[in-house]
PDB file of C-alpha atoms and ligand atoms in Angstrom:
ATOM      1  CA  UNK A   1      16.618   5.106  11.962  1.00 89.00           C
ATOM      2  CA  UNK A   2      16.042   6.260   8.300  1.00 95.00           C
ATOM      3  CA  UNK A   3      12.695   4.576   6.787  1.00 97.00           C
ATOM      4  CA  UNK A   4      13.080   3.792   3.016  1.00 98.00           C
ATOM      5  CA  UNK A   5       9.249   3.368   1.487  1.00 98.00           C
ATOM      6  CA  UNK A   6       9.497   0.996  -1.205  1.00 98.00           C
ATOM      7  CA  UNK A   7       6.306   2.317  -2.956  1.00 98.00           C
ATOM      8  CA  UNK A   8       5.042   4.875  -5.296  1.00 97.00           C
ATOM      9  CA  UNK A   9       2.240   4.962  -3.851  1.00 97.00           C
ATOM     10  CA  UNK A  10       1.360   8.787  -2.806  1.00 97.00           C
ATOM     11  CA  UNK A  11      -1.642   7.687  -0.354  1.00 97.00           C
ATOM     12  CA  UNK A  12       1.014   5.766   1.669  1.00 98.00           C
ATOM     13  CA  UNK A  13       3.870   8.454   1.828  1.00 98.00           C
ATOM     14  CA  UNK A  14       0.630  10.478   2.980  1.00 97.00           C
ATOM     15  CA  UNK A  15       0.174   8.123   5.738  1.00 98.00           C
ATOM     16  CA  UNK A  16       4.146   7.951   7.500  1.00 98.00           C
ATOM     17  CA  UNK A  17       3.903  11.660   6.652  1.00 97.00           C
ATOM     18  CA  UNK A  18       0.923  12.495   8.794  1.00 96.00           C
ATOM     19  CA  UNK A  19       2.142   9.963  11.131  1.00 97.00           C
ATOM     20  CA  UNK A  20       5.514  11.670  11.731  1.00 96.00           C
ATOM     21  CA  UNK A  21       7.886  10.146   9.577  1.00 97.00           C
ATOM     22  CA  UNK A  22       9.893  11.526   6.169  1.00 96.00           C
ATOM     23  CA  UNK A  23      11.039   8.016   4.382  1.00 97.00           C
ATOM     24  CA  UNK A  24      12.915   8.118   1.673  1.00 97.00           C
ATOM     25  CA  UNK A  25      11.165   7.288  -1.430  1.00 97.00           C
ATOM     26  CA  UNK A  26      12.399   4.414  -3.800  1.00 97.00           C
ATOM     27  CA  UNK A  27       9.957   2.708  -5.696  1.00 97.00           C
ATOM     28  CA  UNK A  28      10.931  -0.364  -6.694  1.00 96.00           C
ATOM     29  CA  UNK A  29       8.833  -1.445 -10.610  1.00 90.00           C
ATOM     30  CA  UNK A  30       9.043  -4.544  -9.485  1.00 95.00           C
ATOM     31  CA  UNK A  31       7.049  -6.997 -12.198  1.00 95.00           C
ATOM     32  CA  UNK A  32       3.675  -7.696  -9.835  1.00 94.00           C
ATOM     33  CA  UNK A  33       1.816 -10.055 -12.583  1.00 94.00           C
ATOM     34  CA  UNK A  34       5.516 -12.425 -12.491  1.00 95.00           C
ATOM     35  CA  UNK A  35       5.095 -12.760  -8.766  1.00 96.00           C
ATOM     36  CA  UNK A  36       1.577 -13.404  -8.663  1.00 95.00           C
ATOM     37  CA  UNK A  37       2.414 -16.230 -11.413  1.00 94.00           C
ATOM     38  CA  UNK A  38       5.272 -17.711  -9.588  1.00 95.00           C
ATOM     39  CA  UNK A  39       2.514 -18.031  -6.972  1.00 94.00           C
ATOM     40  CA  UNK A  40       0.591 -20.635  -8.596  1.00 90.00           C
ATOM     41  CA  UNK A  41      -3.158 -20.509  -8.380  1.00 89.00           C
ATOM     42  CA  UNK A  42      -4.061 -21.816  -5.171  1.00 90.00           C
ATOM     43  CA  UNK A  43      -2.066 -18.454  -3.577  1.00 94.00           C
ATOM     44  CA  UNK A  44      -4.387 -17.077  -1.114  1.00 96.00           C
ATOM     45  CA  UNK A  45      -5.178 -13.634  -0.764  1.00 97.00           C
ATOM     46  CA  UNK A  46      -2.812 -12.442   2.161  1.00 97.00           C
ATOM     47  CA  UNK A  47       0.175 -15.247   0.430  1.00 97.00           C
ATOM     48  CA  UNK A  48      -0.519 -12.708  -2.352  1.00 98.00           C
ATOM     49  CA  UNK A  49      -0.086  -9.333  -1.488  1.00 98.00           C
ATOM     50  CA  UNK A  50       2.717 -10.441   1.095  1.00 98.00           C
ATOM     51  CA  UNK A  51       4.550 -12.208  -1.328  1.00 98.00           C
ATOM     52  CA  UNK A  52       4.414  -8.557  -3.660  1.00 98.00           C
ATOM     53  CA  UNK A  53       5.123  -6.702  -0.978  1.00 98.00           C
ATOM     54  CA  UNK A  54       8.471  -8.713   0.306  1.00 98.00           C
ATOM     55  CA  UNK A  55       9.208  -8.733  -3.567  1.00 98.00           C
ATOM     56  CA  UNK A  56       9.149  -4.339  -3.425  1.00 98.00           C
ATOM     57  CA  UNK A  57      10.969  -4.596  -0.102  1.00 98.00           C
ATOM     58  CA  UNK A  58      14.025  -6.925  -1.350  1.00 98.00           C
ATOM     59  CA  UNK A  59      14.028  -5.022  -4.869  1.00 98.00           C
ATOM     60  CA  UNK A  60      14.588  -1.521  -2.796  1.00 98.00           C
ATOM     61  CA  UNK A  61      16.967  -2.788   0.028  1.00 98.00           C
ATOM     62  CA  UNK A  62      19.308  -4.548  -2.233  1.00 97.00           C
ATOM     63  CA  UNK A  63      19.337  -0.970  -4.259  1.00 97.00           C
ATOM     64  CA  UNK A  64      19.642   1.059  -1.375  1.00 97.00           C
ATOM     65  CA  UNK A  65      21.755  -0.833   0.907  1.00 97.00           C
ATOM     66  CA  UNK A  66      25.144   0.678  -0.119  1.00 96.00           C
ATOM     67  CA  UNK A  67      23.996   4.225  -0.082  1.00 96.00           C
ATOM     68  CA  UNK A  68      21.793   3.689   3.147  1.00 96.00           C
ATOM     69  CA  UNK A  69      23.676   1.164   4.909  1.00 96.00           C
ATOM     70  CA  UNK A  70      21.697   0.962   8.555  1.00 96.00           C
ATOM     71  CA  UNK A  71      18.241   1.912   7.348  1.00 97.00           C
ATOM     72  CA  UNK A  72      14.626  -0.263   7.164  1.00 98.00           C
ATOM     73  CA  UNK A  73      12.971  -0.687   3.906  1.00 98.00           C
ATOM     74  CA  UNK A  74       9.421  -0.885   3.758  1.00 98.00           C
ATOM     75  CA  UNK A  75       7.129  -2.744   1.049  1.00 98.00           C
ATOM     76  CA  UNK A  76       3.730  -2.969   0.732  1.00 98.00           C
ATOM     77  CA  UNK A  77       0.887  -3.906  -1.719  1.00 98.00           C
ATOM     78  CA  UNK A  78      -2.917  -3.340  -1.426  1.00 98.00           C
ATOM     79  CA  UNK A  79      -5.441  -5.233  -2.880  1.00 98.00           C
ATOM     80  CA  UNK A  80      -9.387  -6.503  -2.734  1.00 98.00           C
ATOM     81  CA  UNK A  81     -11.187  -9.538  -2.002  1.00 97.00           C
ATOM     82  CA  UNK A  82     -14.839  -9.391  -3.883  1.00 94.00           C
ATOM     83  CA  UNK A  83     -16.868 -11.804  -4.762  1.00 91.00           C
ATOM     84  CA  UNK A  84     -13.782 -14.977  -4.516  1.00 93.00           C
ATOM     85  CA  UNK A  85     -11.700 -12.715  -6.465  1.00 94.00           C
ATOM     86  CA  UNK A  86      -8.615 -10.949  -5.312  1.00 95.00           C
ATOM     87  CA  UNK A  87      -8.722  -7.481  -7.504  1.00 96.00           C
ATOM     88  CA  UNK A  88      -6.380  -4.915  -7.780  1.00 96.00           C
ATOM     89  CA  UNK A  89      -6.192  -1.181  -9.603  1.00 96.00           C
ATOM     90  CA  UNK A  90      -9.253  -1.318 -12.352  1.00 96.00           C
ATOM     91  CA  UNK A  91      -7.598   0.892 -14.553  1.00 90.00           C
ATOM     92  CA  UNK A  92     -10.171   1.955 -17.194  1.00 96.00           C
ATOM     93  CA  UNK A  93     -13.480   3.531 -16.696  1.00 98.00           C
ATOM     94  CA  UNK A  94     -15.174   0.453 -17.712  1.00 98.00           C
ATOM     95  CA  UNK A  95     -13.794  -1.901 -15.006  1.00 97.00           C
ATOM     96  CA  UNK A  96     -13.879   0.556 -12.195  1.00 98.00           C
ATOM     97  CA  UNK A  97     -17.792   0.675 -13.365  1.00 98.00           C
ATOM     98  CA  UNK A  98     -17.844  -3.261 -13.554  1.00 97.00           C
ATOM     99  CA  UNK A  99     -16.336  -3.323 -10.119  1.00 97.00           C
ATOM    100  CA  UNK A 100     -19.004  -0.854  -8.584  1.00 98.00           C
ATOM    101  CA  UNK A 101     -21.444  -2.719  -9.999  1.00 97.00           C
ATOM    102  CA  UNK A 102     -20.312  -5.535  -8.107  1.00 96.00           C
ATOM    103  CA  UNK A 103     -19.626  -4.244  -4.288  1.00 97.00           C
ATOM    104  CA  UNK A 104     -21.973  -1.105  -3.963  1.00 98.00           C
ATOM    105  CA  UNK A 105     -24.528  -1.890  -0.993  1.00 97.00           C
ATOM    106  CA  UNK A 106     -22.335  -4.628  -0.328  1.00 97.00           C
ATOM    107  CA  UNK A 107     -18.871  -5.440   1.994  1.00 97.00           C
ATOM    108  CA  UNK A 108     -15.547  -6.708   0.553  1.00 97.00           C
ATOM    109  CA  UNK A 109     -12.178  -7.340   2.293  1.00 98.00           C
ATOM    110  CA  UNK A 110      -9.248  -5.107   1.492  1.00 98.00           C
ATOM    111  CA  UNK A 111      -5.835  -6.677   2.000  1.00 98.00           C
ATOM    112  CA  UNK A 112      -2.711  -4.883   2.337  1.00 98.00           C
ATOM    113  CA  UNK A 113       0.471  -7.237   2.257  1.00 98.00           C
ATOM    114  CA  UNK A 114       3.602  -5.488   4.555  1.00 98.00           C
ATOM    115  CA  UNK A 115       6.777  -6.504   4.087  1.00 98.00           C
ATOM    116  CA  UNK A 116      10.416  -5.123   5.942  1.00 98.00           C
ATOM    117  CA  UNK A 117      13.451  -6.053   5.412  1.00 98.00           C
ATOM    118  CA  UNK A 118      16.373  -4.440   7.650  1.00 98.00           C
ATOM    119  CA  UNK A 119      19.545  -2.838   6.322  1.00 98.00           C
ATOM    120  CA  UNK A 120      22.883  -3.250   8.504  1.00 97.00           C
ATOM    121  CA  UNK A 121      26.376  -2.307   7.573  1.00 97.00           C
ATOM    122  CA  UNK A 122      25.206  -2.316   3.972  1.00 96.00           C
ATOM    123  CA  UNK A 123      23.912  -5.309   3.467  1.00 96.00           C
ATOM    124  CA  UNK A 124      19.756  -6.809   3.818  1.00 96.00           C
ATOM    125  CA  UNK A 125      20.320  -8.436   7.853  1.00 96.00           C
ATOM    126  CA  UNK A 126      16.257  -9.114   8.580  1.00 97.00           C
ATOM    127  CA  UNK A 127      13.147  -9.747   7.233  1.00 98.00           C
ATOM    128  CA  UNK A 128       9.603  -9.775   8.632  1.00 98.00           C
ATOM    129  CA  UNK A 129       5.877 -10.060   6.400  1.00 98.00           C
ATOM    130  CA  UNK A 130       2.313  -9.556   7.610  1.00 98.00           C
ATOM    131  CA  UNK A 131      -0.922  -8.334   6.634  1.00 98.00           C
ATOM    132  CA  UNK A 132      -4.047  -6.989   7.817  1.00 98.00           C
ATOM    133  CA  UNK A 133      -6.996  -6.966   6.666  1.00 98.00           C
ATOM    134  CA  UNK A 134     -10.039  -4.464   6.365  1.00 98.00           C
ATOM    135  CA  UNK A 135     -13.621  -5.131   6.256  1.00 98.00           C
ATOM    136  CA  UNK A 136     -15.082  -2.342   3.759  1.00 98.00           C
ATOM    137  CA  UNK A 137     -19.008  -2.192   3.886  1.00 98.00           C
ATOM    138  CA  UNK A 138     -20.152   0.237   0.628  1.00 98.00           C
ATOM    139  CA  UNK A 139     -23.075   2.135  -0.221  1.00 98.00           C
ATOM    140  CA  UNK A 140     -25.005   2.505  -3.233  1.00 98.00           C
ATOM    141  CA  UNK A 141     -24.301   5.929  -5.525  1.00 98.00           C
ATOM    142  CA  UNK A 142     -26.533   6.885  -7.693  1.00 98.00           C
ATOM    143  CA  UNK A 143     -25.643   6.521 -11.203  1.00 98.00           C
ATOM    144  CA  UNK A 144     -25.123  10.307 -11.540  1.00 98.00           C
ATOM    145  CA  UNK A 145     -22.770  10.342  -8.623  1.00 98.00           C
ATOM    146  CA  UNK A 146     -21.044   7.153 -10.172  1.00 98.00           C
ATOM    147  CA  UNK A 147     -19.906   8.279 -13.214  1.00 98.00           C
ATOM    148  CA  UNK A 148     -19.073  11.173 -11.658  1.00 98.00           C
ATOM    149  CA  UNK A 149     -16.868   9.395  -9.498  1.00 98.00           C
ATOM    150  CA  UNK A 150     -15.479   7.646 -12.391  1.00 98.00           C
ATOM    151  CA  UNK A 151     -15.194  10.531 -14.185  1.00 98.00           C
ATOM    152  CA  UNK A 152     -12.673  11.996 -11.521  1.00 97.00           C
ATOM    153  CA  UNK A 153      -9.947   8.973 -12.487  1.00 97.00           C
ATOM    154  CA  UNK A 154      -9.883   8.671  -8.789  1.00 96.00           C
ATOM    155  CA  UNK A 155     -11.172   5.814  -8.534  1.00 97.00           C
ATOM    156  CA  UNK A 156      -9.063   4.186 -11.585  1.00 96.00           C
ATOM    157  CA  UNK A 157      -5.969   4.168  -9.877  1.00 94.00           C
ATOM    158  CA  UNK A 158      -6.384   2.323  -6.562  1.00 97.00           C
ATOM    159  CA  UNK A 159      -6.834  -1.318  -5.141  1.00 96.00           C
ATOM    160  CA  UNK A 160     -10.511  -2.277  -5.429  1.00 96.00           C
ATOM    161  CA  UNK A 161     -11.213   1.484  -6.964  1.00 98.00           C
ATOM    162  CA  UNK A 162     -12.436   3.403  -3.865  1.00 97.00           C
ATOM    163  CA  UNK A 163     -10.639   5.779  -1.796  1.00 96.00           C
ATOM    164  CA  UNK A 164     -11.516   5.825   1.868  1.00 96.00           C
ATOM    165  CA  UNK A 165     -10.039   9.192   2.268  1.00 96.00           C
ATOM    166  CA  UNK A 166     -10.947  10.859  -1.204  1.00 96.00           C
ATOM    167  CA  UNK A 167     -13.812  11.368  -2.929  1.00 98.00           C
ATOM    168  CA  UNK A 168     -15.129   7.370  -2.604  1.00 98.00           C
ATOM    169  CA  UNK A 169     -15.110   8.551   1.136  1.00 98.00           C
ATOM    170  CA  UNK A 170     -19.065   9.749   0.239  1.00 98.00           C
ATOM    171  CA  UNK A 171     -19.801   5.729  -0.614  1.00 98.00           C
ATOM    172  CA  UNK A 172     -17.718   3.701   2.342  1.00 98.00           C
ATOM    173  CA  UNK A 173     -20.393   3.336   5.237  1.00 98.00           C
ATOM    174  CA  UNK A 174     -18.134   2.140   7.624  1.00 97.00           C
ATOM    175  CA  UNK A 175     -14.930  -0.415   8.142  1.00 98.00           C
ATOM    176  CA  UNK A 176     -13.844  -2.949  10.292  1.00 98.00           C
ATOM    177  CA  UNK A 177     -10.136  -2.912  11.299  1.00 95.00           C
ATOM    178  CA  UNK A 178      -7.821  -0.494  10.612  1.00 94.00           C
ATOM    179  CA  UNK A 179      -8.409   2.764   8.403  1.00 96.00           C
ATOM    180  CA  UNK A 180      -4.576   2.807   6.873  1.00 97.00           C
ATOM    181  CA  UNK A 181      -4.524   0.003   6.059  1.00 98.00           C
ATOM    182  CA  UNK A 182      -7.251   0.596   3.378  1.00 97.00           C
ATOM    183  CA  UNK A 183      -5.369   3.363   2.601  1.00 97.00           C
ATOM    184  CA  UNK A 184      -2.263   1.376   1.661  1.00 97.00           C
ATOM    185  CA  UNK A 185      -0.519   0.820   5.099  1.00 98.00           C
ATOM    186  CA  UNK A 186      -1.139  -0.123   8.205  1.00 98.00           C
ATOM    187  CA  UNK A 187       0.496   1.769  10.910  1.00 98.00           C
ATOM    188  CA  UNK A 188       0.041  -0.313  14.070  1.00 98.00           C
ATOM    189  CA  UNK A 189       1.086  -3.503  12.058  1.00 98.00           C
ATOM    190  CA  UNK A 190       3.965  -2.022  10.581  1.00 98.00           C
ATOM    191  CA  UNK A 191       4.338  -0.798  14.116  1.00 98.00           C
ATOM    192  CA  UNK A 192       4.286  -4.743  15.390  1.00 98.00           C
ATOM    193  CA  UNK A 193       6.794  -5.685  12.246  1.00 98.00           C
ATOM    194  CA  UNK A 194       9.291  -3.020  13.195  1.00 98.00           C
ATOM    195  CA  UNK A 195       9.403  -4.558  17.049  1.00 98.00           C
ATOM    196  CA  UNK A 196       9.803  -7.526  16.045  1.00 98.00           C
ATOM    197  CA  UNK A 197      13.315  -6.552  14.127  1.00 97.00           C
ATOM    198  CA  UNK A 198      13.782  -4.369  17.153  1.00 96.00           C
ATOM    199  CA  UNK A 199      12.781  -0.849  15.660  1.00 97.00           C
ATOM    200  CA  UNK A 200      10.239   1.777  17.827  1.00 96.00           C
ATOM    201  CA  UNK A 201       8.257   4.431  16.095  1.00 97.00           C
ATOM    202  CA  UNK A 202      10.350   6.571  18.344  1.00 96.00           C
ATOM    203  CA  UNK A 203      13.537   5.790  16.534  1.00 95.00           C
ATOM    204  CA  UNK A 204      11.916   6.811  12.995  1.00 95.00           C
ATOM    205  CA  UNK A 205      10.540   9.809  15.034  1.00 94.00           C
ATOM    206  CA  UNK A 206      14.021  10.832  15.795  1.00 84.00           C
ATOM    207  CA  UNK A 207      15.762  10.444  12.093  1.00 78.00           C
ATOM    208  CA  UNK A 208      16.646  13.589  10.477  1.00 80.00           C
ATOM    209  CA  UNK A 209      14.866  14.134   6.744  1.00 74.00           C
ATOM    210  CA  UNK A 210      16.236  12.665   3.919  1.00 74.00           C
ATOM    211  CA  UNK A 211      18.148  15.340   1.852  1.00 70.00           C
ATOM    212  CA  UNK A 212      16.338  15.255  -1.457  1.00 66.00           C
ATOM    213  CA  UNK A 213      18.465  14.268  -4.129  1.00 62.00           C
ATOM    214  CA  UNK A 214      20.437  17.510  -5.611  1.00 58.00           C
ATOM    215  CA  UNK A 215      19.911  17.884  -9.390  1.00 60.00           C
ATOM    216  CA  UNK A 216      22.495  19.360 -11.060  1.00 62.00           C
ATOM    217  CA  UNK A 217      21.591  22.730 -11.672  1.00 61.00           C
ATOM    218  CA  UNK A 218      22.618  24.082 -15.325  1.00 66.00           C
ATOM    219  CA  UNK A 219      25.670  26.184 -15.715  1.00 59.00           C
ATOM    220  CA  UNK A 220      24.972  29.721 -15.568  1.00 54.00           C
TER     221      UNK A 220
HETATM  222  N1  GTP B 301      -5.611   7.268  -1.146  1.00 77.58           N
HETATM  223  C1  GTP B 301      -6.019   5.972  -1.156  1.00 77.58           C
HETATM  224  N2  GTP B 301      -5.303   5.073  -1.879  1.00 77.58           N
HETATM  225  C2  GTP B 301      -5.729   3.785  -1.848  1.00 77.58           C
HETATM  226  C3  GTP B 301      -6.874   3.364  -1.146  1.00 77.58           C
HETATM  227  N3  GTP B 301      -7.007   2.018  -1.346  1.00 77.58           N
HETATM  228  C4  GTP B 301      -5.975   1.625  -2.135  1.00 77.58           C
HETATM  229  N4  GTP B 301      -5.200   2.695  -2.405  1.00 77.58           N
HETATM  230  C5  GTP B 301      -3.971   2.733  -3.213  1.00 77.58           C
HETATM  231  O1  GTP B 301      -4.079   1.785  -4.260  1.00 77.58           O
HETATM  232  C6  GTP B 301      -2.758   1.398  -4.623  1.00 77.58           C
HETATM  233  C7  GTP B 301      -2.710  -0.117  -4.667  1.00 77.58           C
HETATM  234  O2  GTP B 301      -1.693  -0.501  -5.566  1.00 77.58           O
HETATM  235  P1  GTP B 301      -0.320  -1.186  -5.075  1.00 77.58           P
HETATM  236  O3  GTP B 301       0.136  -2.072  -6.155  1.00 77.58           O
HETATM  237  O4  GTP B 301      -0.465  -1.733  -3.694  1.00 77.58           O
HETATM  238  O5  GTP B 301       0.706   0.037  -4.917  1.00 77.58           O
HETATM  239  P2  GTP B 301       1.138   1.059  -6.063  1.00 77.58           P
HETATM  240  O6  GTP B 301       0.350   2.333  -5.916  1.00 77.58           O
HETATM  241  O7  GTP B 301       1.097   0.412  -7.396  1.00 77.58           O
HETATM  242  O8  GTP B 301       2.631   1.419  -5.658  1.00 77.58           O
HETATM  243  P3  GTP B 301       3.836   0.376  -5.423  1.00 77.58           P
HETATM  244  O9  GTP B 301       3.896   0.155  -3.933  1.00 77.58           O
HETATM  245  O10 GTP B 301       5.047   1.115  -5.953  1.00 77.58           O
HETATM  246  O11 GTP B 301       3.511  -0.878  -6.167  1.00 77.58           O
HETATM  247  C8  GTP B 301      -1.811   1.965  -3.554  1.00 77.58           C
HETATM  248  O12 GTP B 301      -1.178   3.135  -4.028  1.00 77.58           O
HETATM  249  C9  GTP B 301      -2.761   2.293  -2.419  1.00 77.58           C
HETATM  250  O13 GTP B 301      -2.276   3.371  -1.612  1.00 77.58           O
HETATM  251  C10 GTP B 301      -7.598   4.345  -0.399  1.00 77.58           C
HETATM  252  O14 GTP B 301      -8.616   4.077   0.255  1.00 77.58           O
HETATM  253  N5  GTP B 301      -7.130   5.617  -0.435  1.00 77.58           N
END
């Protein structure tokens, strides 16, 4: 059964990658702030990032569907719960620092939203949603190892801006719930959303790589 990740997300190819599976990649731009609007504001944190990640999922399937026409597409979207407020990628220096300021020495809740929506004979057949959700208790870096930290642009690119496996791995004291999930997807509750559209990890196991895309080499 081909796996198409509907993600750009490197940390979560990392994940089916270490965990035995080569998706195929399509990511799908989908417009994140007009989803979270059509929400409304009463949209609760794991309405949120399942709503974005169904959003990915559909965007990719309906893309994919003719070239990959018995295939699962996977979406997913990560995000943190601090302080009432559901953040996502800081994306400058100053708001990575801003959110630091705000969670070291303290816990927050990271939220990953899972969407998959089944492909058969070309066309989107199934679609299942959950989340999970992971406790995150933080220490407190010293200012030098801060803007260190910050200085890396690791942290300016990820949900809640800490890495669990990177260098923010120095300033996570522990978690409750599962580990790739913080990381951007959660393999035993994709695990439980493939079973319930009647998919095993054995059946990704046993699909042959994607062949890359061939690029047209130039004429001699
Ligand atoms: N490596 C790593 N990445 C993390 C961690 N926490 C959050 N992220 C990443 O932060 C990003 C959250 O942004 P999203 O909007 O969910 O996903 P994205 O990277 O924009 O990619 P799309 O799925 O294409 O939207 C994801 O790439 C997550 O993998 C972590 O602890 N480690």
């Amino acid at each position: 059964m081909r796996l198409v990740l509907a993600s750009a997300s490197p940390a979560r190819l990392a994940v089916l990658r270490a965990a035995g599976v080569e998706p195929l990649v399509d990511v799908s731009d989908v417009d994140e702030d007009a989803v979270v609007a059509e929400l409304g504001e009463g949209a609760t944190p794991e309405d949120t990032v399942s709503a974005l990640a169904l959003a990915k999922a559909r965007t990719v399937a309906a893309r994919v569907a003719a070239a990959e026409p018995d295939c699962v597409v996977v979406g997913a979207d990560s995000m943190l719960w601090l302080d009432g407020e559901l953040v996502g990628k800081p994306g400058s220096v100053d708001a990575a620092r801003g959110r630091w300021d705000q969670m070291a020495g303290r816990a927050a809740d990271l939220f990953t939203g899972h969407a998959l929506v089944r492909v058969t004979e070309g066309a989107p057949s199934r679609e299942v949603t959950g989340h999970a959700r992971t406790a995150v208790a933080f220490t407190e870096p010293t200012t030098a190892e801060l803007e260190a930290y910050l200085a890396s642009g690791e942290p300016l690119a990820v949900a809640g801006a800490f890495t669990l496996d990177g260098r923010g791995g120095w300033f996570v004291e522990g978690i409750e719930g599962d580990p790739s999930n913080v990381v951007g997807l959660s393999l035993p509750l994709t695990r439980r959303l493939l079973a319930e559209i009647g998919i095993g990890v054995d059946a990704l196991w046993a699909a042959p790589a994607p062949v890359p895309p061939t690029v047209p080499t130039s004429a001699p």
